[in-house]
Amino acid sequence: MGVYVVTGSASGMGAAVAQRLRDEGHDVIGVDLADADVTADLSTRDGRIAASRAVLAAAEGPLDGAVLAAGMGPRRGRERMLVEVNYLGVTELLDAIRPRLAQAGNAKVVVFGSNSTTSTPLVPRGAVRALLDGDAAKSARILTRRGPLSAPASYAASKIAVARWVRRVGVGADWAGSGIRMNVIAPGPVMTPLLAGQLASPTGSQVRSFPVPIREYGTPDQLAHWVMTMLSPAADFMVGSVITVDGGTEALLRPDDWPARLPARLLPRMAWTMYRAPKRGQVADYSDV
């Protein structure tokens, strides 16, 4: 049996994942604002540092995996808090516990993204770039200029940035090269307390109008089942993947955008990575490509 960290473990999809892990006999270190093994506020740097230290103290050895499910939904006026929780609450915590994950030799990490990354228009690129540079304040300033669109743009920007972070660093020597398989799950609308609150809000009609071809919402249990697969040996050959589980929205809105051919501008990069391909038994380091 293994030891797993689950953020957002007190409710919704995080709670469903934590329960499944415990049901299978694993030890779970839950992280949340309340009702968790580690209570911490991931919206502040001090809170993230405290969470990291508490997790490492509770683990007392290698970590077999981590599920980063904690997050904030769109909320105007809380742009800075949202990007800090959704982006830095993932990246800083994972950076802190990475050595313990590497000790396991075959750890799995699942980061919760969102299909908002490909279904939300007018997300400012500058806000995403600022987050990838670690500048949440700058990202929030850019996003607040969107006015009424700042809330959905902030949420999508945070999820775009965290998915790109996973894909960028996950293939490097510190992660894949250390035996850590890190991937992203991108849900569509799932019936969590967050979605229930949105449906009951004054903008509930807009939420209900969001196109879901299967004409039903997902459930935390369904997403937890996917996460368990991504934590299992079935995912030994998965690194940097984004798994979309959204009832068909992505396919409806972007049927021809994926798969996409490799752009010609990336040929030099491809040639360089092939040149640097490792010999049998060696590990490639593509982190600076």
GROMACS .gro file of N, CA and C in nm, residues 9-169:
model
  483
    9SER      N    1  -0.918   1.775  -0.023
    9SER     CA    2  -0.968   1.643   0.019
    9SER      C    3  -1.098   1.647   0.097
   10ALA      N    4  -1.145   1.766   0.134
   10ALA     CA    5  -1.262   1.773   0.222
   10ALA      C    6  -1.395   1.772   0.147
   11SER      N    7  -1.391   1.794   0.016
   11SER     CA    8  -1.519   1.798  -0.057
   11SER      C    9  -1.497   1.769  -0.204
   12GLY      N   10  -1.609   1.747  -0.274
   12GLY     CA   11  -1.606   1.733  -0.418
   12GLY      C   12  -1.520   1.619  -0.468
   13MET      N   13  -1.450   1.647  -0.579
   13MET     CA   14  -1.370   1.543  -0.644
   13MET      C   15  -1.251   1.501  -0.558
   14GLY      N   16  -1.192   1.596  -0.485
   14GLY     CA   17  -1.082   1.561  -0.396
   14GLY      C   18  -1.124   1.463  -0.289
   15ALA      N   19  -1.242   1.484  -0.232
   15ALA     CA   20  -1.293   1.393  -0.130
   15ALA      C   21  -1.320   1.255  -0.188
   16ALA      N   22  -1.374   1.251  -0.309
   16ALA     CA   23  -1.403   1.123  -0.373
   16ALA      C   24  -1.274   1.046  -0.399
   17VAL      N   25  -1.169   1.115  -0.443
   17VAL     CA   26  -1.040   1.050  -0.467
   17VAL      C   27  -0.981   0.998  -0.336
   18ALA      N   28  -0.983   1.084  -0.233
   18ALA     CA   29  -0.927   1.043  -0.104
   18ALA      C   30  -0.998   0.920  -0.050
   19GLN      N   31  -1.130   0.915  -0.064
   19GLN     CA   32  -1.206   0.801  -0.013
   19GLN      C   33  -1.171   0.673  -0.090
   20ARG      N   34  -1.157   0.683  -0.221
   20ARG     CA   35  -1.122   0.565  -0.300
   20ARG      C   36  -0.984   0.511  -0.261
   21LEU      N   37  -0.891   0.604  -0.241
   21LEU     CA   38  -0.757   0.561  -0.200
   21LEU      C   39  -0.761   0.491  -0.065
   22ARG      N   40  -0.835   0.548   0.028
   22ARG     CA   41  -0.845   0.485   0.161
   22ARG      C   42  -0.915   0.350   0.152
   23ASP      N   43  -1.018   0.342   0.068
   23ASP     CA   44  -1.090   0.215   0.052
   23ASP      C   45  -0.998   0.104   0.001
   24GLU      N   46  -0.896   0.143  -0.076
   24GLU     CA   47  -0.803   0.044  -0.129
   24GLU      C   48  -0.687   0.017  -0.034
   25GLY      N   49  -0.692   0.080   0.085
   25GLY     CA   50  -0.592   0.052   0.187
   25GLY      C   51  -0.473   0.144   0.190
   26HIS      N   52  -0.475   0.251   0.109
   26HIS     CA   53  -0.363   0.344   0.107
   26HIS      C   54  -0.375   0.446   0.221
   27ASP      N   55  -0.263   0.501   0.259
   27ASP     CA   56  -0.261   0.613   0.353
   27ASP      C   57  -0.275   0.743   0.275
   28VAL      N   58  -0.363   0.829   0.322
   28VAL     CA   59  -0.389   0.956   0.253
   28VAL      C   60  -0.359   1.072   0.347
   29ILE      N   61  -0.282   1.167   0.298
   29ILE     CA   62  -0.259   1.292   0.369
   29ILE      C   63  -0.344   1.398   0.300
   30GLY      N   64  -0.458   1.428   0.359
   30GLY     CA   65  -0.550   1.524   0.300
   30GLY      C   66  -0.511   1.666   0.336
   31VAL      N   67  -0.526   1.755   0.240
   31VAL     CA   68  -0.495   1.897   0.260
   31VAL      C   69  -0.618   1.979   0.220
   32ASP      N   70  -0.663   2.064   0.311
   32ASP     CA   71  -0.777   2.151   0.279
   32ASP      C   72  -0.784   2.262   0.383
   33LEU      N   73  -0.879   2.352   0.363
   33LEU     CA   74  -0.897   2.463   0.457
   33LEU      C   75  -0.947   2.417   0.593
   34ALA      N   76  -1.017   2.305   0.595
   34ALA     CA   77  -1.071   2.250   0.720
   34ALA      C   78  -1.101   2.103   0.697
   35ASP      N   79  -1.124   2.030   0.808
   35ASP     CA   80  -1.162   1.889   0.801
   35ASP      C   81  -1.063   1.806   0.719
   36ALA      N   82  -0.934   1.828   0.743
   36ALA     CA   83  -0.830   1.755   0.671
   36ALA      C   84  -0.714   1.725   0.764
   37ASP      N   85  -0.628   1.634   0.721
   37ASP     CA   86  -0.510   1.602   0.801
   37ASP      C   87  -0.418   1.723   0.812
   38VAL      N   88  -0.409   1.798   0.703
   38VAL     CA   89  -0.330   1.921   0.701
   38VAL      C   90  -0.425   2.035   0.664
   39THR      N   91  -0.446   2.126   0.757
   39THR     CA   92  -0.530   2.242   0.729
   39THR      C   93  -0.440   2.358   0.688
   40ALA      N   94  -0.465   2.413   0.570
   40ALA     CA   95  -0.378   2.517   0.517
   40ALA      C   96  -0.453   2.599   0.414
   41ASP      N   97  -0.413   2.725   0.401
   41ASP     CA   98  -0.470   2.816   0.303
   41ASP      C   99  -0.372   2.829   0.187
   42LEU      N  100  -0.404   2.766   0.075
   42LEU     CA  101  -0.314   2.765  -0.040
   42LEU      C  102  -0.317   2.894  -0.119
   43SER      N  103  -0.395   2.993  -0.074
   43SER     CA  104  -0.401   3.120  -0.145
   43SER      C  105  -0.290   3.215  -0.104
   44THR      N  106  -0.210   3.179  -0.003
   44THR     CA  107  -0.100   3.264   0.042
   44THR      C  108   0.030   3.185   0.040
   45ARG      N  109   0.140   3.257   0.023
   45ARG     CA  110   0.270   3.189   0.021
   45ARG      C  111   0.298   3.122   0.155
   46ASP      N  112   0.268   3.192   0.264
   46ASP     CA  113   0.290   3.133   0.396
   46ASP      C  114   0.207   3.006   0.413
   47GLY      N  115   0.083   3.010   0.362
   47GLY     CA  116  -0.002   2.892   0.373
   47GLY      C  117   0.052   2.775   0.292
   48ARG      N  118   0.107   2.805   0.176
   48ARG     CA  119   0.162   2.698   0.092
   48ARG      C  120   0.289   2.639   0.154
   49ILE      N  121   0.370   2.725   0.213
   49ILE     CA  122   0.490   2.675   0.281
   49ILE      C  123   0.451   2.586   0.399
   50ALA      N  124   0.352   2.634   0.477
   50ALA     CA  125   0.307   2.556   0.592
   50ALA      C  126   0.249   2.421   0.548
   51ALA      N  127   0.174   2.421   0.439
   51ALA     CA  128   0.117   2.297   0.388
   51ALA      C  129   0.226   2.199   0.348
   52SER      N  130   0.326   2.250   0.277
   52SER     CA  131   0.435   2.164   0.231
   52SER      C  132   0.508   2.101   0.349
   53ARG      N  133   0.539   2.183   0.448
   53ARG     CA  134   0.611   2.132   0.565
   53ARG      C  135   0.529   2.029   0.641
   54ALA      N  136   0.401   2.055   0.653
   54ALA     CA  137   0.314   1.961   0.726
   54ALA      C  138   0.301   1.829   0.652
   55VAL      N  139   0.291   1.835   0.520
   55VAL     CA  140   0.282   1.712   0.440
   55VAL      C  141   0.409   1.630   0.454
   56LEU      N  142   0.523   1.695   0.444
   56LEU     CA  143   0.651   1.623   0.455
   56LEU      C  144   0.668   1.563   0.593
   57ALA      N  145   0.621   1.635   0.696
   57ALA     CA  146   0.630   1.582   0.833
   57ALA      C  147   0.538   1.462   0.852
   58ALA      N  148   0.422   1.468   0.789
   58ALA     CA  149   0.326   1.358   0.803
   58ALA      C  150   0.367   1.234   0.726
   59ALA      N  151   0.439   1.254   0.616
   59ALA     CA  152   0.474   1.141   0.529
   59ALA      C  153   0.583   1.053   0.589
   60GLU      N  154   0.686   1.112   0.645
   60GLU     CA  155   0.797   1.040   0.707
   60GLU      C  156   0.864   0.940   0.614
   61GLY      N  157   0.863   0.965   0.486
   61GLY     CA  158   0.925   0.874   0.390
   61GLY      C  159   0.879   0.905   0.250
   62PRO      N  160   0.900   0.811   0.156
   62PRO     CA  161   0.861   0.834   0.017
   62PRO      C  162   0.711   0.857   0.001
   63LEU      N  163   0.675   0.935  -0.100
   63LEU     CA  164   0.536   0.955  -0.137
   63LEU      C  165   0.511   0.882  -0.268
   64ASP      N  166   0.408   0.799  -0.269
   64ASP     CA  167   0.379   0.720  -0.388
   64ASP      C  168   0.298   0.798  -0.491
   65GLY      N  169   0.241   0.910  -0.450
   65GLY     CA  170   0.166   0.988  -0.546
   65GLY      C  171   0.103   1.109  -0.482
   66ALA      N  172   0.049   1.195  -0.568
   66ALA     CA  173  -0.019   1.316  -0.522
   66ALA      C  174  -0.130   1.350  -0.620
   67VAL      N  175  -0.240   1.398  -0.566
   67VAL     CA  176  -0.353   1.444  -0.646
   67VAL      C  177  -0.382   1.587  -0.604
   68LEU      N  178  -0.367   1.679  -0.698
   68LEU     CA  179  -0.385   1.821  -0.669
   68LEU      C  180  -0.524   1.863  -0.718
   69ALA      N  181  -0.622   1.851  -0.628
   69ALA     CA  182  -0.762   1.878  -0.664
   69ALA      C  183  -0.814   2.008  -0.605
   70ALA      N  184  -0.739   2.070  -0.513
   70ALA     CA  185  -0.785   2.196  -0.453
   70ALA      C  186  -0.792   2.305  -0.558
   71GLY      N  187  -0.896   2.386  -0.552
   71GLY     CA  188  -0.908   2.495  -0.649
   71GLY      C  189  -1.025   2.585  -0.618
   72MET      N  190  -1.019   2.703  -0.676
   72MET     CA  191  -1.128   2.800  -0.666
   72MET      C  192  -1.198   2.812  -0.799
   73GLY      N  193  -1.330   2.833  -0.794
   73GLY     CA  194  -1.405   2.859  -0.915
   73GLY      C  195  -1.406   3.006  -0.949
   74PRO      N  196  -1.461   3.041  -1.066
   74PRO     CA  197  -1.463   3.181  -1.110
   74PRO      C  198  -1.539   3.269  -1.011
   75ARG      N  199  -1.475   3.381  -0.973
   75ARG     CA  200  -1.539   3.474  -0.881
   75ARG      C  201  -1.480   3.613  -0.901
   76ARG      N  202  -1.560   3.702  -0.950
   76ARG     CA  203  -1.510   3.836  -0.979
   76ARG      C  204  -1.469   3.907  -0.850
   77GLY      N  205  -1.355   3.975  -0.856
   77GLY     CA  206  -1.301   4.043  -0.741
   77GLY      C  207  -1.202   3.959  -0.663
   78ARG      N  208  -1.192   3.830  -0.697
   78ARG     CA  209  -1.099   3.740  -0.629
   78ARG      C  210  -0.996   3.683  -0.728
   79GLU      N  211  -0.962   3.763  -0.828
   79GLU     CA  212  -0.872   3.714  -0.933
   79GLU      C  213  -0.736   3.671  -0.876
   80ARG      N  214  -0.680   3.753  -0.788
   80ARG     CA  215  -0.548   3.721  -0.732
   80ARG      C  216  -0.554   3.593  -0.649
   81MET      N  217  -0.654   3.581  -0.565
   81MET     CA  218  -0.667   3.461  -0.483
   81MET      C  219  -0.684   3.337  -0.571
   82LEU      N  220  -0.765   3.350  -0.675
   82LEU     CA  221  -0.794   3.237  -0.763
   82LEU      C  222  -0.667   3.185  -0.830
   83VAL      N  223  -0.588   3.275  -0.889
   83VAL     CA  224  -0.469   3.228  -0.960
   83VAL      C  225  -0.364   3.174  -0.862
   84GLU      N  226  -0.362   3.227  -0.740
   84GLU     CA  227  -0.266   3.176  -0.642
   84GLU      C  228  -0.303   3.033  -0.601
   85VAL      N  229  -0.431   3.009  -0.575
   85VAL     CA  230  -0.474   2.874  -0.535
   85VAL      C  231  -0.458   2.776  -0.651
   86ASN      N  232  -0.512   2.813  -0.766
   86ASN     CA  233  -0.519   2.720  -0.878
   86ASN      C  234  -0.385   2.693  -0.945
   87TYR      N  235  -0.294   2.789  -0.938
   87TYR     CA  236  -0.164   2.770  -1.002
   87TYR      C  237  -0.053   2.748  -0.899
   88LEU      N  238  -0.027   2.848  -0.815
   88LEU     CA  239   0.082   2.836  -0.719
   88LEU      C  240   0.052   2.730  -0.613
   89GLY      N  241  -0.076   2.710  -0.582
   89GLY     CA  242  -0.113   2.605  -0.487
   89GLY      C  243  -0.082   2.467  -0.538
   90VAL      N  244  -0.061   2.454  -0.668
   90VAL     CA  245  -0.019   2.327  -0.728
   90VAL      C  246   0.133   2.324  -0.744
   91THR      N  247   0.187   2.424  -0.813
   91THR     CA  248   0.328   2.418  -0.850
   91THR      C  249   0.423   2.427  -0.730
   92GLU      N  250   0.393   2.517  -0.636
   92GLU     CA  251   0.483   2.531  -0.521
   92GLU      C  252   0.477   2.410  -0.430
   93LEU      N  253   0.359   2.354  -0.413
   93LEU     CA  254   0.348   2.235  -0.329
   93LEU      C  255   0.420   2.117  -0.394
   94LEU      N  256   0.401   2.100  -0.524
   94LEU     CA  257   0.467   1.989  -0.592
   94LEU      C  258   0.619   2.005  -0.593
   95ASP      N  259   0.666   2.127  -0.614
   95ASP     CA  260   0.810   2.149  -0.609
   95ASP      C  261   0.867   2.110  -0.472
   96ALA      N  262   0.791   2.141  -0.367
   96ALA     CA  263   0.839   2.112  -0.231
   96ALA      C  264   0.843   1.963  -0.200
   97ILE      N  265   0.746   1.887  -0.252
   97ILE     CA  266   0.741   1.744  -0.219
   97ILE      C  267   0.805   1.657  -0.327
   98ARG      N  268   0.855   1.717  -0.433
   98ARG     CA  269   0.912   1.638  -0.543
   98ARG      C  270   1.020   1.539  -0.497
   99PRO      N  271   1.115   1.579  -0.409
   99PRO     CA  272   1.216   1.481  -0.368
   99PRO      C  273   1.157   1.355  -0.304
  100ARG      N  274   1.048   1.369  -0.228
  100ARG     CA  275   0.984   1.252  -0.166
  100ARG      C  276   0.914   1.166  -0.272
  101LEU      N  277   0.859   1.231  -0.374
  101LEU     CA  278   0.798   1.156  -0.484
  101LEU      C  279   0.906   1.079  -0.560
  102ALA      N  280   1.021   1.143  -0.579
  102ALA     CA  281   1.130   1.077  -0.651
  102ALA      C  282   1.181   0.955  -0.574
  103GLN      N  283   1.174   0.960  -0.442
  103GLN     CA  284   1.221   0.848  -0.360
  103GLN      C  285   1.140   0.721  -0.386
  104ALA      N  286   1.014   0.738  -0.426
  104ALA     CA  287   0.928   0.621  -0.448
  104ALA      C  288   0.968   0.543  -0.572
  105GLY      N  289   1.033   0.610  -0.668
  105GLY     CA  290   1.081   0.542  -0.788
  105GLY      C  291   0.979   0.529  -0.899
  106ASN      N  292   0.851   0.535  -0.867
  106ASN     CA  293   0.746   0.520  -0.969
  106ASN      C  294   0.621   0.594  -0.923
  107ALA      N  295   0.641   0.717  -0.878
  107ALA     CA  296   0.527   0.794  -0.825
  107ALA      C  297   0.440   0.847  -0.939
  108LYS      N  298   0.313   0.866  -0.907
  108LYS     CA  299   0.219   0.923  -1.003
  108LYS      C  300   0.162   1.052  -0.944
  109VAL      N  301   0.151   1.154  -1.029
  109VAL     CA  302   0.092   1.281  -0.989
  109VAL      C  303  -0.020   1.316  -1.086
  110VAL      N  304  -0.135   1.349  -1.031
  110VAL     CA  305  -0.249   1.392  -1.113
  110VAL      C  306  -0.287   1.533  -1.071
  111VAL      N  307  -0.282   1.625  -1.166
  111VAL     CA  308  -0.319   1.764  -1.142
  111VAL      C  309  -0.456   1.789  -1.205
  112PHE      N  310  -0.546   1.850  -1.129
  112PHE     CA  311  -0.677   1.882  -1.184
  112PHE      C  312  -0.668   2.011  -1.266
  113GLY      N  313  -0.692   1.996  -1.395
  113GLY     CA  314  -0.706   2.110  -1.484
  113GLY      C  315  -0.854   2.137  -1.506
  114SER      N  316  -0.890   2.171  -1.630
  114SER     CA  317  -1.030   2.199  -1.662
  114SER      C  318  -1.046   2.209  -1.813
  115ASN      N  319  -1.165   2.171  -1.862
  115ASN     CA  320  -1.188   2.191  -2.005
  115ASN      C  321  -1.216   2.338  -2.036
  116SER      N  322  -1.218   2.424  -1.933
  116SER     CA  323  -1.227   2.568  -1.958
  116SER      C  324  -1.105   2.618  -2.033
  117THR      N  325  -0.996   2.543  -2.029
  117THR     CA  326  -0.875   2.582  -2.099
  117THR      C  327  -0.895   2.592  -2.249
  118THR      N  328  -0.989   2.514  -2.301
  118THR     CA  329  -1.012   2.514  -2.445
  118THR      C  330  -1.154   2.555  -2.482
  119SER      N  331  -1.231   2.599  -2.384
  119SER     CA  332  -1.369   2.639  -2.414
  119SER      C  333  -1.400   2.782  -2.368
  120THR      N  334  -1.300   2.853  -2.316
  120THR     CA  335  -1.320   2.991  -2.272
  120THR      C  336  -1.248   3.086  -2.367
  121PRO      N  337  -1.324   3.177  -2.430
  121PRO     CA  338  -1.259   3.271  -2.523
  121PRO      C  339  -1.198   3.391  -2.449
  122LEU      N  340  -1.112   3.463  -2.520
  122LEU     CA  341  -1.059   3.592  -2.475
  122LEU      C  342  -0.977   3.583  -2.346
  123VAL      N  343  -0.908   3.472  -2.326
  123VAL     CA  344  -0.818   3.461  -2.211
  123VAL      C  345  -0.687   3.531  -2.248
  124PRO      N  346  -0.644   3.631  -2.172
  124PRO     CA  347  -0.524   3.707  -2.209
  124PRO      C  348  -0.397   3.623  -2.197
  125ARG      N  349  -0.320   3.620  -2.304
  125ARG     CA  350  -0.197   3.541  -2.303
  125ARG      C  351  -0.099   3.594  -2.199
  126GLY      N  352  -0.099   3.725  -2.181
  126GLY     CA  353  -0.007   3.784  -2.084
  126GLY      C  354  -0.030   3.733  -1.943
  127ALA      N  355  -0.155   3.707  -1.909
  127ALA     CA  356  -0.186   3.656  -1.775
  127ALA      C  357  -0.132   3.516  -1.757
  128VAL      N  358  -0.140   3.434  -1.862
  128VAL     CA  359  -0.087   3.298  -1.856
  128VAL      C  360   0.065   3.303  -1.846
  129ARG      N  361   0.127   3.389  -1.928
  129ARG     CA  362   0.273   3.399  -1.924
  129ARG      C  363   0.322   3.446  -1.787
  130ALA      N  364   0.249   3.542  -1.727
  130ALA     CA  365   0.290   3.591  -1.595
  130ALA      C  366   0.285   3.480  -1.491
  131LEU      N  367   0.182   3.396  -1.497
  131LEU     CA  368   0.174   3.285  -1.402
  131LEU      C  369   0.290   3.187  -1.422
  132LEU      N  370   0.320   3.156  -1.547
  132LEU     CA  371   0.430   3.064  -1.574
  132LEU      C  372   0.564   3.122  -1.528
  133ASP      N  373   0.570   3.255  -1.519
  133ASP     CA  374   0.688   3.321  -1.464
  133ASP      C  375   0.682   3.333  -1.312
  134GLY      N  376   0.572   3.285  -1.253
  134GLY     CA  377   0.557   3.290  -1.107
  134GLY      C  378   0.507   3.422  -1.054
  135ASP      N  379   0.456   3.510  -1.140
  135ASP     CA  380   0.412   3.644  -1.099
  135ASP      C  381   0.260   3.650  -1.094
  136ALA      N  382   0.204   3.605  -0.983
  136ALA     CA  383   0.058   3.603  -0.968
  136ALA      C  384   0.000   3.744  -0.964
  137ALA      N  385   0.073   3.838  -0.905
  137ALA     CA  386   0.023   3.975  -0.895
  137ALA      C  387   0.005   4.036  -1.034
  138LYS      N  388   0.104   4.018  -1.120
  138LYS     CA  389   0.094   4.071  -1.257
  138LYS      C  390  -0.019   4.004  -1.332
  139SER      N  391  -0.031   3.873  -1.317
  139SER     CA  392  -0.138   3.801  -1.385
  139SER      C  393  -0.275   3.854  -1.342
  140ALA      N  394  -0.293   3.876  -1.212
  140ALA     CA  395  -0.420   3.926  -1.161
  140ALA      C  396  -0.450   4.066  -1.214
  141ARG      N  397  -0.347   4.151  -1.224
  141ARG     CA  398  -0.369   4.286  -1.278
  141ARG      C  399  -0.418   4.281  -1.422
  142ILE      N  400  -0.358   4.194  -1.500
  142ILE     CA  401  -0.399   4.179  -1.640
  142ILE      C  402  -0.543   4.129  -1.647
  143LEU      N  403  -0.576   4.034  -1.563
  143LEU     CA  404  -0.708   3.973  -1.568
  143LEU      C  405  -0.819   4.067  -1.523
  144THR      N  406  -0.792   4.151  -1.424
  144THR     CA  407  -0.896   4.243  -1.377
  144THR      C  408  -0.936   4.343  -1.483
  145ARG      N  409  -0.850   4.366  -1.580
  145ARG     CA  410  -0.885   4.458  -1.690
  145ARG      C  411  -0.992   4.401  -1.781
  146ARG      N  412  -1.024   4.273  -1.765
  146ARG     CA  413  -1.128   4.211  -1.847
  146ARG      C  414  -1.268   4.249  -1.800
  147GLY      N  415  -1.278   4.321  -1.689
  147GLY     CA  416  -1.410   4.365  -1.641
  147GLY      C  417  -1.500   4.249  -1.610
  148PRO      N  418  -1.622   4.246  -1.668
  148PRO     CA  419  -1.716   4.137  -1.639
  148PRO      C  420  -1.664   3.999  -1.678
  149LEU      N  421  -1.566   3.994  -1.766
  149LEU     CA  422  -1.512   3.866  -1.809
  149LEU      C  423  -1.394   3.821  -1.723
  150SER      N  424  -1.361   3.899  -1.621
  150SER     CA  425  -1.241   3.869  -1.543
  150SER      C  426  -1.251   3.735  -1.469
  151ALA      N  427  -1.370   3.701  -1.422
  151ALA     CA  428  -1.384   3.576  -1.344
  151ALA      C  429  -1.360   3.453  -1.430
  152PRO      N  430  -1.434   3.434  -1.542
  152PRO     CA  431  -1.407   3.315  -1.624
  152PRO      C  432  -1.268   3.317  -1.687
  153ALA      N  433  -1.219   3.437  -1.721
  153ALA     CA  434  -1.085   3.446  -1.780
  153ALA      C  435  -0.979   3.407  -1.678
  154SER      N  436  -0.997   3.447  -1.552
  154SER     CA  437  -0.901   3.412  -1.448
  154SER      C  438  -0.896   3.261  -1.426
  155TYR      N  439  -1.014   3.201  -1.421
  155TYR     CA  440  -1.019   3.056  -1.399
  155TYR      C  441  -0.950   2.983  -1.514
  156ALA      N  442  -0.985   3.020  -1.637
  156ALA     CA  443  -0.925   2.953  -1.752
  156ALA      C  444  -0.775   2.978  -1.759
  157ALA      N  445  -0.732   3.100  -1.730
  157ALA     CA  446  -0.589   3.131  -1.733
  157ALA      C  447  -0.512   3.047  -1.633
  158SER      N  448  -0.568   3.031  -1.513
  158SER     CA  449  -0.499   2.952  -1.411
  158SER      C  450  -0.487   2.806  -1.453
  159LYS      N  451  -0.590   2.755  -1.517
  159LYS     CA  452  -0.588   2.614  -1.558
  159LYS      C  453  -0.501   2.593  -1.683
  160ILE      N  454  -0.498   2.691  -1.774
  160ILE     CA  455  -0.407   2.682  -1.888
  160ILE      C  456  -0.264   2.680  -1.837
  161ALA      N  457  -0.233   2.772  -1.745
  161ALA     CA  458  -0.096   2.783  -1.694
  161ALA      C  459  -0.052   2.656  -1.623
  162VAL      N  460  -0.140   2.598  -1.541
  162VAL     CA  461  -0.099   2.480  -1.465
  162VAL      C  462  -0.082   2.359  -1.558
  163ALA      N  463  -0.164   2.348  -1.662
  163ALA     CA  464  -0.147   2.238  -1.758
  163ALA      C  465  -0.017   2.254  -1.835
  164ARG      N  466   0.015   2.378  -1.874
  164ARG     CA  467   0.141   2.400  -1.945
  164ARG      C  468   0.261   2.374  -1.854
  165TRP      N  469   0.248   2.410  -1.728
  165TRP     CA  470   0.357   2.385  -1.634
  165TRP      C  471   0.383   2.235  -1.624
  166VAL      N  472   0.277   2.157  -1.613
  166VAL     CA  473   0.292   2.012  -1.604
  166VAL      C  474   0.362   1.958  -1.729
  167ARG      N  475   0.321   2.005  -1.846
  167ARG     CA  476   0.377   1.954  -1.970
  167ARG      C  477   0.522   2.000  -1.990
  168ARG      N  478   0.554   2.118  -1.940
  168ARG     CA  479   0.690   2.168  -1.954
  168ARG      C  480   0.788   2.097  -1.861
  169VAL      N  481   0.754   2.095  -1.731
  169VAL     CA  482   0.850   2.041  -1.634
  169VAL      C  483   0.840   1.889  -1.623
   0.00000   0.00000   0.00000
